[in-house]
N, C-alpha and C. Protein backbone atom coordinates (compact mmCIF):
# COMPACT_ATOMS: atom_id res chain seq x y z
N MET A 1 36.44 -1.22 -28.14
CA MET A 1 36.52 0.15 -28.60
C MET A 1 35.48 0.41 -29.69
N ARG A 2 35.27 -0.61 -30.52
CA ARG A 2 34.29 -0.47 -31.60
C ARG A 2 32.89 -0.26 -31.03
N ASP A 3 32.56 -1.00 -29.97
CA ASP A 3 31.24 -0.85 -29.34
C ASP A 3 31.07 0.54 -28.75
N LEU A 4 32.11 1.07 -28.14
CA LEU A 4 32.04 2.40 -27.55
C LEU A 4 31.79 3.46 -28.63
N LEU A 5 32.51 3.37 -29.72
CA LEU A 5 32.32 4.33 -30.81
C LEU A 5 30.93 4.20 -31.43
N THR A 6 30.43 2.97 -31.53
CA THR A 6 29.08 2.76 -32.04
C THR A 6 28.06 3.39 -31.10
N ALA A 7 28.25 3.21 -29.81
CA ALA A 7 27.33 3.79 -28.83
C ALA A 7 27.34 5.32 -28.90
N LEU A 8 28.52 5.91 -29.00
CA LEU A 8 28.61 7.37 -29.11
C LEU A 8 27.96 7.87 -30.40
N ALA A 9 28.13 7.13 -31.48
CA ALA A 9 27.51 7.51 -32.75
C ALA A 9 25.99 7.45 -32.63
N LEU A 10 25.46 6.45 -31.95
CA LEU A 10 24.01 6.34 -31.76
C LEU A 10 23.48 7.48 -30.91
N VAL A 11 24.24 7.90 -29.91
CA VAL A 11 23.83 9.05 -29.10
C VAL A 11 23.70 10.28 -30.00
N LEU A 12 24.68 10.50 -30.86
CA LEU A 12 24.63 11.64 -31.78
C LEU A 12 23.45 11.55 -32.74
N VAL A 13 23.17 10.35 -33.24
CA VAL A 13 22.04 10.16 -34.15
C VAL A 13 20.73 10.48 -33.45
N ILE A 14 20.54 9.92 -32.26
CA ILE A 14 19.29 10.14 -31.53
C ILE A 14 19.12 11.60 -31.15
N GLU A 15 20.18 12.21 -30.64
CA GLU A 15 20.08 13.61 -30.26
C GLU A 15 19.86 14.50 -31.48
N GLY A 16 20.52 14.19 -32.56
CA GLY A 16 20.32 14.96 -33.79
C GLY A 16 18.89 14.86 -34.30
N ILE A 17 18.32 13.67 -34.24
CA ILE A 17 16.93 13.49 -34.66
C ILE A 17 16.00 14.30 -33.78
N LEU A 18 16.23 14.28 -32.46
CA LEU A 18 15.39 15.05 -31.55
C LEU A 18 15.45 16.54 -31.87
N TRP A 19 16.66 17.07 -32.10
CA TRP A 19 16.81 18.49 -32.43
C TRP A 19 16.17 18.82 -33.77
N ALA A 20 16.25 17.89 -34.73
CA ALA A 20 15.68 18.14 -36.06
C ALA A 20 14.15 18.09 -36.03
N LEU A 21 13.59 17.16 -35.28
CA LEU A 21 12.13 17.00 -35.27
C LEU A 21 11.42 17.92 -34.29
N PHE A 22 12.07 18.22 -33.17
CA PHE A 22 11.43 18.98 -32.11
C PHE A 22 12.31 20.13 -31.62
N PRO A 23 12.69 21.07 -32.49
CA PRO A 23 13.64 22.10 -32.07
C PRO A 23 13.12 22.98 -30.94
N GLU A 24 11.85 23.34 -30.96
CA GLU A 24 11.32 24.21 -29.90
C GLU A 24 11.28 23.49 -28.56
N ALA A 25 10.87 22.24 -28.57
CA ALA A 25 10.83 21.46 -27.33
C ALA A 25 12.24 21.27 -26.77
N MET A 26 13.21 21.06 -27.65
CA MET A 26 14.59 20.88 -27.19
C MET A 26 15.14 22.19 -26.61
N LYS A 27 14.78 23.33 -27.22
CA LYS A 27 15.22 24.61 -26.67
C LYS A 27 14.60 24.84 -25.30
N ARG A 28 13.32 24.49 -25.15
CA ARG A 28 12.68 24.64 -23.83
C ARG A 28 13.34 23.73 -22.80
N ALA A 29 13.68 22.51 -23.20
CA ALA A 29 14.34 21.59 -22.28
C ALA A 29 15.71 22.13 -21.86
N ALA A 30 16.44 22.70 -22.81
CA ALA A 30 17.75 23.28 -22.49
C ALA A 30 17.60 24.47 -21.55
N GLN A 31 16.57 25.29 -21.77
CA GLN A 31 16.33 26.43 -20.88
C GLN A 31 15.99 25.96 -19.48
N ARG A 32 15.17 24.91 -19.38
CA ARG A 32 14.83 24.37 -18.06
C ARG A 32 16.06 23.81 -17.36
N ALA A 33 16.94 23.19 -18.13
CA ALA A 33 18.17 22.64 -17.54
C ALA A 33 19.03 23.75 -16.96
N LEU A 34 19.06 24.91 -17.63
CA LEU A 34 19.84 26.04 -17.12
C LEU A 34 19.30 26.55 -15.79
N LEU A 35 18.01 26.37 -15.56
CA LEU A 35 17.40 26.84 -14.32
C LEU A 35 17.56 25.85 -13.17
N MET A 36 17.94 24.63 -13.49
CA MET A 36 18.06 23.60 -12.46
C MET A 36 19.34 23.77 -11.65
N ASP A 37 19.26 23.36 -10.41
CA ASP A 37 20.40 23.34 -9.52
C ASP A 37 21.42 22.31 -10.02
N SER A 38 22.69 22.55 -9.79
CA SER A 38 23.73 21.61 -10.23
C SER A 38 23.53 20.23 -9.61
N GLY A 39 23.08 20.19 -8.38
CA GLY A 39 22.83 18.91 -7.73
C GLY A 39 21.73 18.12 -8.42
N GLN A 40 20.69 18.82 -8.86
CA GLN A 40 19.60 18.16 -9.59
C GLN A 40 20.10 17.59 -10.92
N LEU A 41 20.90 18.37 -11.61
CA LEU A 41 21.46 17.90 -12.88
C LEU A 41 22.37 16.70 -12.66
N ARG A 42 23.17 16.77 -11.62
CA ARG A 42 24.08 15.66 -11.30
C ARG A 42 23.27 14.39 -11.00
N TYR A 43 22.21 14.54 -10.20
CA TYR A 43 21.37 13.40 -9.84
C TYR A 43 20.71 12.81 -11.10
N ALA A 44 20.17 13.67 -11.96
CA ALA A 44 19.53 13.20 -13.19
C ALA A 44 20.54 12.47 -14.08
N GLY A 45 21.75 12.99 -14.15
CA GLY A 45 22.79 12.34 -14.94
C GLY A 45 23.17 10.98 -14.39
N LEU A 46 23.28 10.89 -13.06
CA LEU A 46 23.61 9.60 -12.44
C LEU A 46 22.49 8.58 -12.64
N VAL A 47 21.25 9.03 -12.53
CA VAL A 47 20.12 8.12 -12.76
C VAL A 47 20.11 7.64 -14.21
N ALA A 48 20.33 8.56 -15.15
CA ALA A 48 20.36 8.18 -16.56
C ALA A 48 21.50 7.19 -16.84
N ALA A 49 22.66 7.44 -16.25
CA ALA A 49 23.80 6.55 -16.45
C ALA A 49 23.51 5.17 -15.87
N ALA A 50 22.91 5.13 -14.68
CA ALA A 50 22.58 3.85 -14.05
C ALA A 50 21.56 3.08 -14.89
N LEU A 51 20.55 3.77 -15.38
CA LEU A 51 19.56 3.11 -16.24
C LEU A 51 20.22 2.58 -17.52
N GLY A 52 21.15 3.34 -18.06
CA GLY A 52 21.87 2.89 -19.25
C GLY A 52 22.69 1.65 -18.99
N VAL A 53 23.36 1.60 -17.84
CA VAL A 53 24.16 0.43 -17.48
C VAL A 53 23.25 -0.79 -17.33
N VAL A 54 22.12 -0.62 -16.66
CA VAL A 54 21.18 -1.73 -16.48
C VAL A 54 20.66 -2.20 -17.83
N LEU A 55 20.32 -1.28 -18.70
CA LEU A 55 19.81 -1.65 -20.02
C LEU A 55 20.86 -2.40 -20.83
N VAL A 56 22.09 -1.93 -20.82
CA VAL A 56 23.17 -2.64 -21.53
C VAL A 56 23.36 -4.02 -20.94
N TRP A 57 23.33 -4.12 -19.62
CA TRP A 57 23.49 -5.41 -18.94
C TRP A 57 22.39 -6.38 -19.35
N LEU A 58 21.14 -5.89 -19.41
CA LEU A 58 20.02 -6.75 -19.79
C LEU A 58 20.11 -7.19 -21.25
N VAL A 59 20.51 -6.27 -22.12
CA VAL A 59 20.58 -6.58 -23.54
C VAL A 59 21.77 -7.47 -23.86
N ARG A 60 22.92 -7.16 -23.28
CA ARG A 60 24.15 -7.88 -23.59
C ARG A 60 24.35 -9.13 -22.75
N GLY A 61 23.66 -9.21 -21.63
CA GLY A 61 23.76 -10.40 -20.78
C GLY A 61 24.92 -10.38 -19.92
């Protein structure tokens, strides 16, 4: 449970840094996401999740 909370906290830190450093780029990215088809968003989310699982597997062994 501790690892899960740490991971969620890191997501918030990284996303917060991106919004703080690049607010206009993040707004453009959010606008582009609104224009995307739900299937495209779902596919992108699944790919990101799969890459995350592989990365955790490689790092944690």
